[in-house]
Each structure stands twice: as C-alpha cells, then as structure tokens.
mmCIF file of C-alpha atoms in Angstrom:
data_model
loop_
_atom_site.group_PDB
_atom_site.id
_atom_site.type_symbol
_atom_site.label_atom_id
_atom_site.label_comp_id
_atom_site.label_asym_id
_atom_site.label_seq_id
_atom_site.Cartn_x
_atom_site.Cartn_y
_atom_site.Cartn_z
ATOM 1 C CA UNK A 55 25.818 12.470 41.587
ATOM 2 C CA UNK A 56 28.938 12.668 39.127
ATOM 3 C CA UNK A 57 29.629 9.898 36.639
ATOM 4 C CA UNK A 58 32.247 8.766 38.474
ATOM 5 C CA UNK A 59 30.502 7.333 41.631
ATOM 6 C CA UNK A 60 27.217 6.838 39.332
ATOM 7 C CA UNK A 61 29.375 4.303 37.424
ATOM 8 C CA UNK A 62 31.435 2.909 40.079
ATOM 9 C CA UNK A 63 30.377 -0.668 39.386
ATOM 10 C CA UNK A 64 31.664 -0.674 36.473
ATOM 11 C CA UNK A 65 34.931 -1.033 37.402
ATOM 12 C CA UNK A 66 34.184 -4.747 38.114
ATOM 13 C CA UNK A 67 33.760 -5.075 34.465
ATOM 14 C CA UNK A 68 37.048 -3.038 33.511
ATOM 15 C CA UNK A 69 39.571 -3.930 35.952
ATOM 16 C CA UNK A 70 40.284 -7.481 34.505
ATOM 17 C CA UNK A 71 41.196 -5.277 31.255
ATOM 18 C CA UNK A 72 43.211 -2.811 33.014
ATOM 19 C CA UNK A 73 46.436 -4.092 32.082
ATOM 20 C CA UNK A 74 45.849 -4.766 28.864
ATOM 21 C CA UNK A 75 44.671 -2.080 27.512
ATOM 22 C CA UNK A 76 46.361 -0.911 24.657
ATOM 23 C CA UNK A 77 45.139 0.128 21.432
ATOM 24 C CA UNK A 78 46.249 -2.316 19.053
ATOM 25 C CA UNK A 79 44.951 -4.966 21.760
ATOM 26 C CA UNK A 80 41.148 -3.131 21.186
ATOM 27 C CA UNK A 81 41.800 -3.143 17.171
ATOM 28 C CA UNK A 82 42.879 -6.713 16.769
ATOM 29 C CA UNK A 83 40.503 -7.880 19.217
ATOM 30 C CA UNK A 84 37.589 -6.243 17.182
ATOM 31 C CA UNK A 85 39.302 -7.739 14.280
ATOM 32 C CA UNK A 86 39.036 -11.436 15.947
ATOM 33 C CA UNK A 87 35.305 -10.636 16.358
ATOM 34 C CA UNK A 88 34.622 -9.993 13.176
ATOM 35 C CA UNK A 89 36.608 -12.718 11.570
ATOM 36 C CA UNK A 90 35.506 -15.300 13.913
ATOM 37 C CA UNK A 91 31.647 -14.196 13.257
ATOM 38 C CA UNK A 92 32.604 -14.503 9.206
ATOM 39 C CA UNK A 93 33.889 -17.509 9.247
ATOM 40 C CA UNK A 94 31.867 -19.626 11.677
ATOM 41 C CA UNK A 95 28.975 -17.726 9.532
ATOM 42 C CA UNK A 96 29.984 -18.397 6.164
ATOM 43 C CA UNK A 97 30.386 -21.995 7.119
ATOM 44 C CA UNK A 98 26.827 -21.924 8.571
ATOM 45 C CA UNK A 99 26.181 -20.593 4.712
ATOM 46 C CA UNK A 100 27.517 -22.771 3.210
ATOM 47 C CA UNK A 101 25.833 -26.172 5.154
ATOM 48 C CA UNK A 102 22.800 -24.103 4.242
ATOM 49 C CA UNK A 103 23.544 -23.934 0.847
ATOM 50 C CA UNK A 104 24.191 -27.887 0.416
ATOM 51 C CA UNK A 105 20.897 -28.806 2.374
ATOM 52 C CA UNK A 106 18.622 -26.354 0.847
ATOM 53 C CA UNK A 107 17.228 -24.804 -2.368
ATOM 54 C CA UNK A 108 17.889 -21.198 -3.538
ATOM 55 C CA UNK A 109 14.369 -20.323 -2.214
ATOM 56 C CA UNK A 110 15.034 -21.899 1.377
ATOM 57 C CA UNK A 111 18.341 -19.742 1.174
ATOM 58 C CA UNK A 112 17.125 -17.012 -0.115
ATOM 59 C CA UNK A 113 14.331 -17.383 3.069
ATOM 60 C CA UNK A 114 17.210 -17.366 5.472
ATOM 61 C CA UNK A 115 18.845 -13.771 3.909
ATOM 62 C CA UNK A 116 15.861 -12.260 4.840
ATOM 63 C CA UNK A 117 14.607 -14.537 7.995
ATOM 64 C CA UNK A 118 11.033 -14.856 6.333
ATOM 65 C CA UNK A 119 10.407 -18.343 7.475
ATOM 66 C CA UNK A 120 10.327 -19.178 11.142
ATOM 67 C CA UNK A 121 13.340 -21.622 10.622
ATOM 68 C CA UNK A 122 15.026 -19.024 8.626
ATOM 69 C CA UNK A 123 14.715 -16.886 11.551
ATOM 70 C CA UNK A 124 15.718 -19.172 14.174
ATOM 71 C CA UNK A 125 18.839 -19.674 12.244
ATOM 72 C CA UNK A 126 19.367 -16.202 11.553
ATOM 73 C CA UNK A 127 19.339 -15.484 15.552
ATOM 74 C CA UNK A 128 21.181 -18.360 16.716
ATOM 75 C CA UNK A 129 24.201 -17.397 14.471
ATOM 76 C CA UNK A 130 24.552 -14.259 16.095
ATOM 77 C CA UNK A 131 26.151 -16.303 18.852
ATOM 78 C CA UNK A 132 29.315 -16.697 16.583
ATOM 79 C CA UNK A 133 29.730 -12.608 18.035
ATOM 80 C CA UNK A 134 29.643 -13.796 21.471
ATOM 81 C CA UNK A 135 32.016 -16.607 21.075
ATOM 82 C CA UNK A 136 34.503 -14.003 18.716
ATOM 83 C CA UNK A 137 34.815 -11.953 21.767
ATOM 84 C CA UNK A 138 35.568 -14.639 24.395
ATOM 85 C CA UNK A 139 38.174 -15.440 22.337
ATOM 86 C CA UNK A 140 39.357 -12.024 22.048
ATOM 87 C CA UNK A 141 39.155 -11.378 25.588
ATOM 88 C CA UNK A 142 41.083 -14.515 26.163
ATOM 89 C CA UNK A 143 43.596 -13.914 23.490
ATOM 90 C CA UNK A 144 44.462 -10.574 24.179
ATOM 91 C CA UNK A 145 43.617 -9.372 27.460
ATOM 92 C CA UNK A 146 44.097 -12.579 29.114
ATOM 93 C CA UNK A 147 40.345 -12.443 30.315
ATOM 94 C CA UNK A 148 37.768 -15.148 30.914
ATOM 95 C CA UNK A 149 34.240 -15.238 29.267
ATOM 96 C CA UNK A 150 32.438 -14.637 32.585
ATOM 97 C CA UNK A 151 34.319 -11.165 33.648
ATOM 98 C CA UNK A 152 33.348 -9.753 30.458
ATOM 99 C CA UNK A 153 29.038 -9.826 31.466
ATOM 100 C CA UNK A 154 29.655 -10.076 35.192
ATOM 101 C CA UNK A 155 29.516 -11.837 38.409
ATOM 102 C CA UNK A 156 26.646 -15.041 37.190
ATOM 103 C CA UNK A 157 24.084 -14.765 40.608
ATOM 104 C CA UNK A 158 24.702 -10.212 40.540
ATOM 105 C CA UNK A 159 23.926 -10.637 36.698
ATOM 106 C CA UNK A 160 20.671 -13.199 36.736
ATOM 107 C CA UNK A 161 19.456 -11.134 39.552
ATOM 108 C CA UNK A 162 19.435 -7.624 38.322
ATOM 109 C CA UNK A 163 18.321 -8.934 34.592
ATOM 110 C CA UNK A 164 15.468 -10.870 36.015
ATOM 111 C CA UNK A 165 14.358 -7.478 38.304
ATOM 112 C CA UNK A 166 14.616 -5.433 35.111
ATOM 113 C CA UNK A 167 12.843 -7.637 33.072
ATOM 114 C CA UNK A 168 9.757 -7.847 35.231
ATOM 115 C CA UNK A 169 9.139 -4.702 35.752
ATOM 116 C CA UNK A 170 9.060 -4.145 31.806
ATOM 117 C CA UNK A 171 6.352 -6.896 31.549
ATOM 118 C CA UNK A 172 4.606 -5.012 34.345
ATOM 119 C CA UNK A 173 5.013 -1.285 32.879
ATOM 120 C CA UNK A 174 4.325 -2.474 28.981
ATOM 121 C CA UNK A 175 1.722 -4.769 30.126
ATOM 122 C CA UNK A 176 -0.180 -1.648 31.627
ATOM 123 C CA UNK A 177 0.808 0.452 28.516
ATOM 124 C CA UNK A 178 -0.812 -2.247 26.119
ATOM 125 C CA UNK A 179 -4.224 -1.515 27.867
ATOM 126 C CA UNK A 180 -4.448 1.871 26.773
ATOM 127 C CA UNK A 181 -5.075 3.418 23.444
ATOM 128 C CA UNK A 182 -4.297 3.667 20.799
ATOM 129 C CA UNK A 183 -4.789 0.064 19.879
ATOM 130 C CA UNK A 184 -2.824 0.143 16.495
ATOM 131 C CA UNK A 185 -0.410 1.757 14.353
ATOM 132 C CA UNK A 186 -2.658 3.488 12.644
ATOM 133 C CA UNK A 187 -3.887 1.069 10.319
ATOM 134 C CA UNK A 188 -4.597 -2.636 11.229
ATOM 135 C CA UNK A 189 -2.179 -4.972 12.121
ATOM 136 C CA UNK A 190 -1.198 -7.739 9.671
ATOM 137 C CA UNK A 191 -1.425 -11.157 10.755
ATOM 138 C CA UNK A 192 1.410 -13.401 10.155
ATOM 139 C CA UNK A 193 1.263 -16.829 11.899
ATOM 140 C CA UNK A 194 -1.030 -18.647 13.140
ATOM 141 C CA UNK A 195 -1.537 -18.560 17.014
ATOM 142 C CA UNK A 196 -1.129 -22.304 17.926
ATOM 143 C CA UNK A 197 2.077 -22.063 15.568
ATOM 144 C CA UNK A 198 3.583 -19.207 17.047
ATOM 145 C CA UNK A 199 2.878 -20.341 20.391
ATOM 146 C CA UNK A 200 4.681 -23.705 19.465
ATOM 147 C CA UNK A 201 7.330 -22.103 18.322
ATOM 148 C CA UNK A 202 7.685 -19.305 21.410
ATOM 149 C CA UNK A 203 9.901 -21.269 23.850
ATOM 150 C CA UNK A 204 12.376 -21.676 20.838
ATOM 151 C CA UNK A 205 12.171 -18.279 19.792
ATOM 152 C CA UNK A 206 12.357 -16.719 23.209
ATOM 153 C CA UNK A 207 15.613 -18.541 23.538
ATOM 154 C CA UNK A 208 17.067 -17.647 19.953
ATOM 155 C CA UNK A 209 16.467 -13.921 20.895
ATOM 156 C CA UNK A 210 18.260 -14.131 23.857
ATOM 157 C CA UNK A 211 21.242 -15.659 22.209
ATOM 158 C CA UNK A 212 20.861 -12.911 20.089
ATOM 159 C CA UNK A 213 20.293 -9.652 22.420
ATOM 160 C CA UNK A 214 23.340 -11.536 24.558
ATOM 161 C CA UNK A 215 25.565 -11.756 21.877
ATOM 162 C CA UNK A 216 25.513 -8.111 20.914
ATOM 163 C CA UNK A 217 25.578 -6.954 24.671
ATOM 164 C CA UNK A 218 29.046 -9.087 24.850
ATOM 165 C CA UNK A 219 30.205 -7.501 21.883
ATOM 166 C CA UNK A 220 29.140 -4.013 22.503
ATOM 167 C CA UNK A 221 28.708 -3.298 26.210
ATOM 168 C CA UNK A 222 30.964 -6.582 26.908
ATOM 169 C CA UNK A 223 34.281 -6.519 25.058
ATOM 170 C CA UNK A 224 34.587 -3.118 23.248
ATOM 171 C CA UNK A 225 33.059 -1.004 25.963
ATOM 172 C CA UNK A 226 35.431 -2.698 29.126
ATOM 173 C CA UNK A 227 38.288 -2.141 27.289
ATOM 174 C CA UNK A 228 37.950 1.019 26.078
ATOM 175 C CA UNK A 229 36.968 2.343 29.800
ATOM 176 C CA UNK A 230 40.381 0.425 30.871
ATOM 177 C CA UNK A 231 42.314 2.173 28.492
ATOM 178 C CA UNK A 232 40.643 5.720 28.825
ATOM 179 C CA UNK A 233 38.873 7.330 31.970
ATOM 180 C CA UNK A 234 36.702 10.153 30.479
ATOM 181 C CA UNK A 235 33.061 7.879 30.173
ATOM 182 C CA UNK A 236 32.109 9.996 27.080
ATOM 183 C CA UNK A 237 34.455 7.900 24.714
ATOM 184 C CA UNK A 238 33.358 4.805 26.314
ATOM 185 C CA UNK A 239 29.680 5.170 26.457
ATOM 186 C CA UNK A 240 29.630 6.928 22.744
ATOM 187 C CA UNK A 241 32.218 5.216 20.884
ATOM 188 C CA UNK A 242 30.436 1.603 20.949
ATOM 189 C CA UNK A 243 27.085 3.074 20.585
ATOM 190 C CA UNK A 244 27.936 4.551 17.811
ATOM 191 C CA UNK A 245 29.244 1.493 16.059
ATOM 192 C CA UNK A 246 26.266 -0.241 17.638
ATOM 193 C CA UNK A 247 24.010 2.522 15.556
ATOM 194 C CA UNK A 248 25.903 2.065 12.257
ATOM 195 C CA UNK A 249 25.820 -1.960 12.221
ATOM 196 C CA UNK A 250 21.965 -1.078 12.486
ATOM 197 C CA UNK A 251 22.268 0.946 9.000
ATOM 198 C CA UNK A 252 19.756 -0.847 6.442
ATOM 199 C CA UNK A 253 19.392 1.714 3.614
ATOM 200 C CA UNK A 254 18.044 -1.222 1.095
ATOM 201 C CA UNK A 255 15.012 -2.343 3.369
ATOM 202 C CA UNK A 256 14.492 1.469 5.317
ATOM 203 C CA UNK A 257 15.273 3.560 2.292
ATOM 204 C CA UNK A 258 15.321 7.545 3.911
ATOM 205 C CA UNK A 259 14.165 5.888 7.226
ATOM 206 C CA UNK A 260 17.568 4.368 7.334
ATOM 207 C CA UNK A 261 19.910 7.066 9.379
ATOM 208 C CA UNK A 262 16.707 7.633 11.301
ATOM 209 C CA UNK A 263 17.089 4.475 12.356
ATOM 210 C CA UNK A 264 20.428 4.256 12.986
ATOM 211 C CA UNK A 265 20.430 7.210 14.989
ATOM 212 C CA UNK A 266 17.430 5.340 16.964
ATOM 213 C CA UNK A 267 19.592 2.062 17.444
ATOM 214 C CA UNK A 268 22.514 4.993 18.884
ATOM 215 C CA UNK A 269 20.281 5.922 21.577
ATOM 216 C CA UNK A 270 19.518 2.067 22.429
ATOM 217 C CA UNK A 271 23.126 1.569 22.460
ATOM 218 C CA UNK A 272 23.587 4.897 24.895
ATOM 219 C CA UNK A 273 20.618 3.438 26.899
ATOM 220 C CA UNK A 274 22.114 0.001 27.409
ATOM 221 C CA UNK A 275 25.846 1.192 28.106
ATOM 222 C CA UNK A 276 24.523 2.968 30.974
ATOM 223 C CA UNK A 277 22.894 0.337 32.339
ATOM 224 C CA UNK A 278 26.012 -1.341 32.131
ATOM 225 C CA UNK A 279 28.551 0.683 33.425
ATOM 226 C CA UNK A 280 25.519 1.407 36.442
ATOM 227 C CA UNK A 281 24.649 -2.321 37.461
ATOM 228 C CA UNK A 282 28.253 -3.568 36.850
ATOM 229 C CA UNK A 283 27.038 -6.569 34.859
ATOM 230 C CA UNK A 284 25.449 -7.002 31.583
ATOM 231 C CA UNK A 285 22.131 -8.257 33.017
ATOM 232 C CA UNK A 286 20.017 -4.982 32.950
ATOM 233 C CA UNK A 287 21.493 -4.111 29.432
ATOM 234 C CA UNK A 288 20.317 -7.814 27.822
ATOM 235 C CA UNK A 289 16.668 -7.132 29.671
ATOM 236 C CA UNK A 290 15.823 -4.359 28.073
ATOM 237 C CA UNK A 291 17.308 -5.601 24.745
ATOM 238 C CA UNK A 292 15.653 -8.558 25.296
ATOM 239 C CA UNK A 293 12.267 -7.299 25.889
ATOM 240 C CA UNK A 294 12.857 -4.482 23.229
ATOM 241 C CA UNK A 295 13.767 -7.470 20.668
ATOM 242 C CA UNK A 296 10.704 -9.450 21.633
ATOM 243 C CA UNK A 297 8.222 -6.809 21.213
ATOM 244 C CA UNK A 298 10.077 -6.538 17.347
ATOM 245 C CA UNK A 299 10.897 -9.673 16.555
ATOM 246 C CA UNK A 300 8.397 -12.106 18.113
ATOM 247 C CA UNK A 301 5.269 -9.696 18.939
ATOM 248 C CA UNK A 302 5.167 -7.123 15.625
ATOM 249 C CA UNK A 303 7.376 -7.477 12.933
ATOM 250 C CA UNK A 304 8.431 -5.812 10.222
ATOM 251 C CA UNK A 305 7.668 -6.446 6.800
ATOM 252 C CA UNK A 306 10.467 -5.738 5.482
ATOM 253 C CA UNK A 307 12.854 -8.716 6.435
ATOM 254 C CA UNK A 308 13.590 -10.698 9.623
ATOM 255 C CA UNK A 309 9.885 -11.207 10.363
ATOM 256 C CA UNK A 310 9.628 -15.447 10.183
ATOM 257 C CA UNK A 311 8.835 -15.558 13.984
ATOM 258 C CA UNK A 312 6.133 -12.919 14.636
ATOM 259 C CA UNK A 313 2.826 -13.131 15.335
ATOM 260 C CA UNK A 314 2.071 -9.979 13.242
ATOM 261 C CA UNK A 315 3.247 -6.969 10.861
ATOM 262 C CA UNK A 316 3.577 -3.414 11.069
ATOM 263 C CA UNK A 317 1.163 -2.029 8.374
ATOM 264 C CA UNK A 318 3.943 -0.462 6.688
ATOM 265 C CA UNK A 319 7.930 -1.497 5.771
ATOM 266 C CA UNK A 320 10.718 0.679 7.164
ATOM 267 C CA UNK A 321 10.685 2.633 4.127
ATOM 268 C CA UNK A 322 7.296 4.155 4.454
ATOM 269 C CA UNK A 323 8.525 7.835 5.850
ATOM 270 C CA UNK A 324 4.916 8.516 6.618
ATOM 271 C CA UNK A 325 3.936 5.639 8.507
ATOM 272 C CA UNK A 326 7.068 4.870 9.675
ATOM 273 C CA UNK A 327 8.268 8.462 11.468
ATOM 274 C CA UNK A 328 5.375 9.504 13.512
ATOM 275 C CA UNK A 329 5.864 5.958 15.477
ATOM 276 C CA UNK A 330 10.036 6.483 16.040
ATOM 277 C CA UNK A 331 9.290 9.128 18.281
ATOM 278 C CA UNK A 332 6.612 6.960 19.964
ATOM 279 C CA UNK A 333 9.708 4.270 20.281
ATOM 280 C CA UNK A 334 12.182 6.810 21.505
ATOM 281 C CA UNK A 335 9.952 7.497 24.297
ATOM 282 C CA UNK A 336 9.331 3.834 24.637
ATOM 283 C CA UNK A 337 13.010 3.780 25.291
ATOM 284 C CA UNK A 338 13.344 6.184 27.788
ATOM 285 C CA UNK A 339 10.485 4.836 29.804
ATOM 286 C CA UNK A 340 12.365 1.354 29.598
ATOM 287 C CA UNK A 341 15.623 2.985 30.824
ATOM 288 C CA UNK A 342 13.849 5.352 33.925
ATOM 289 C CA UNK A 343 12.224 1.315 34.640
ATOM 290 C CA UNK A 344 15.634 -0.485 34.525
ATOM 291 C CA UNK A 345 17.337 1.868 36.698
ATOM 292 C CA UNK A 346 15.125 1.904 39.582
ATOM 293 C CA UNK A 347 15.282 -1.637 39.651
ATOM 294 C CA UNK A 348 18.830 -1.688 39.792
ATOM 295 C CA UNK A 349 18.973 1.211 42.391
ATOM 296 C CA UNK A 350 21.235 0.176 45.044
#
C-alpha cells in the first residue's frame, strides 16, 4: 500500500486548509501560537506570583507539588486555544476540523486506548519488575488516588493541546500546502523533538531524548494522517503521558502527580540509556496496537 491511499483520510483534516495554504499563513500562524501561549502564560505567572511565595513559585517551575503540576498541565491548553485562533484567523477554519469529525474522533481514541490498557496491562505482569534499582515512592496512595480523576483530566488537556498544535494546526497545513508526506510527517516532528530538548535537567541524555520525543512525534503523525482525526494520536500520548507523569516520574522536574520515581534523573547516562531503548520499543508496540485498532 503507497502513502497515498494509506493516508487517504487525512485529507479530511487538510482540505479545510487547502485554500489557504500559503507560507506566510503557516509562519504567522505558528507565530499566533506562540504568542498567544506567552501571554495567556505569563499572565498565569504572574497571578501566581501575587498569590504565592517564591518557594510555591519556584514549585510550579519545576511541577514538584501536585498543585504545581496540575497548573503546569492545565496551561498547556493556552497551545490549543493559540491554534484555534490561528486556524480561524488565517485559514478561515473552525476548532473542530482541525482534530476531526467529534463521534469518528471519540471512537477511534477510545478503541486505541483500550487496547493499550489491555497490551501494557499484560506487559506489567512480566519481568523485570523494576528499573533496575527500586522504585522511589512519592505520594501517598489514598492521595494520589484523590487526586487521579484531576490529574487524568489535566493530562489530557495536556497530550490534546500538543496534538492540536503539532498533528492539528502545523501538520494540516503543511500537507495542504505541499503533497510529498515526508515534509509533513518530519517537519512537525521534528519541532515536536526539539521543544522536548532539556539539556539542564537531562545533561548528555538530552539529544537522546529529543531524538526519542522525534520518533513519538513520527509515531503520532501517522496515526493522524491514517485515522483522519486526532483521536488515535492523543491515545497513545495520553497513555504514554500517564505512564510518565502520573504512574513513574522523573526526578528531575514535573513529577508533583506521580505515584513514584525513576531511581535515577535524566542525566544519569547509565541508568538512564539502557531503558530508552526499552521505551523505543515500548513505542513501536504502542503504534503496531493503535493501528490495528484503527484498521478500516
């Protein structure tokens, strides 16, 4: 099967961006995006900064406390809402043609999702049983299970946001202006890898990393341009980012919702390596899963 009937669905996504394609429209657009994010974000700072002491903000910088975190992840909305306003702005687009038809899009990321839990669940029940070294704990159970219908939800504003942003926006509108799917499933992942690029908290882990968070991107704009909605690509983000978020976090930062820690930071090359390529398979797996569930 070529890419062209493989991704034939997508069009749904890129034909209300067809005649607006032009370059400067995918620039400024990006540019709207980003400002709207800083500003609605700065002035979430800034409230922050009035209510709070330096140690509460200084908790929210690096998402250490669970309401740290829940702001941190709730923000991220500010990207969705950037590029509805882009899409309306410039391509004369509404909100809802840039993830898909609603019931196509519910359906295919509730499939997807299912049949993660069912796959990982299975996975969990085999060894090994660590990462090598025990796990920390972080909260307390009866806390974080408090706390989990809140935190499922701040994820998925989270995981949505970026879809609309990467696979959403930048994606459809590059595939409207040019045909050849390399430039349209590369280009955002790409960018999608770099805003991943941590090199204070994952030190020479960092472009590892990033190249990791390239293939996630790849992964998910697959999905994408496959289904014809954005509901398989926020699944698998969304069970990726609950697993790392919510399940086992990192020490390093962003960690104020999860149950426990990795034994090491993102810096440790030793501890940290041997488990990317554990992950990378852990992707693939998760993309073979989400495309037979989508199979037509």
């Amino acid at each position: 099967m070529n890419a062209e009937s493989a991704y034939q669905a997508h069009e749904t996504l890129v034909a209300p961006g067809r005649a607006k394609s032009h370059i400067w429209r995918i620039l400024a657009g990006l540019g709207i995006i980003a400002g709207v994010s800083y500003a609605l974000n700065l002035g979430a700072f800034l409230l922050v900064l009035q209510l709070s002491s330096a140690a509460d903000l200084a908790a929210v910088v690096q998402g250490s406390t669970p309401a740290a975190m829940l702001l941190v992840l709730v923000t991220f909305g500010f990207m969705a809402l950037g590029a509805g306003v882009a899409g309306r702005l410039l391509q004369g687009r509404s909100f809802v043609s840039l993830v898909g038809p609603l019931a196509p899009l519910l359906h295919q990321f509730t499939r997807v999702f299912l049949r993660l839990l069912i796959v990982f669940g299975i996975v969990l029940l085999l060894p090994p049983y660590d990462f090598g070294a025990p796990l920390v704990p972080n909260l307390a159970l009866s806390l974080w299970l408090g706390l989990l219908p809140l935190s499922l939800l701040a994820v998925l504003v989270q995981v949505s946001a970026e879809e609309v942003v990467f696979r959403g926006y930048l994606q459809q509108a590059l595939a409207a202006r040019f045909q050849n799917p390399l430039i349209w499933l590369l280009l955002p992942s790409a960018l999608f890898g770099l805003a991943h690029y941590m090199p204070q908290e994952a030190g020479d882990n960092a472009w590892l990393l990033c190249l990791w968070a390239m293939g996630f991107g790849l992964v998910t704009a697959d999905l994408t341009a496959r289904a014809g909605t954005l509901g398989p690509a926020i699944a698998v983000h969304f069970f990726n980012n609950i697993v790392a978020l919510l399940v086992v976090a990192s020490p390093s930062s962003l960690n104020g919702l999860g149950l426990y820690l990795l034994p090491y930071d993102l810096s440790d090359v030793a501890g940290l390596r041997p488990w990317l390529m554990v992950d990378c398979a852990t992707m693939l797996v998760a993309w073979l899963v989400a495309r037979l569930a989508i199979r037509r």
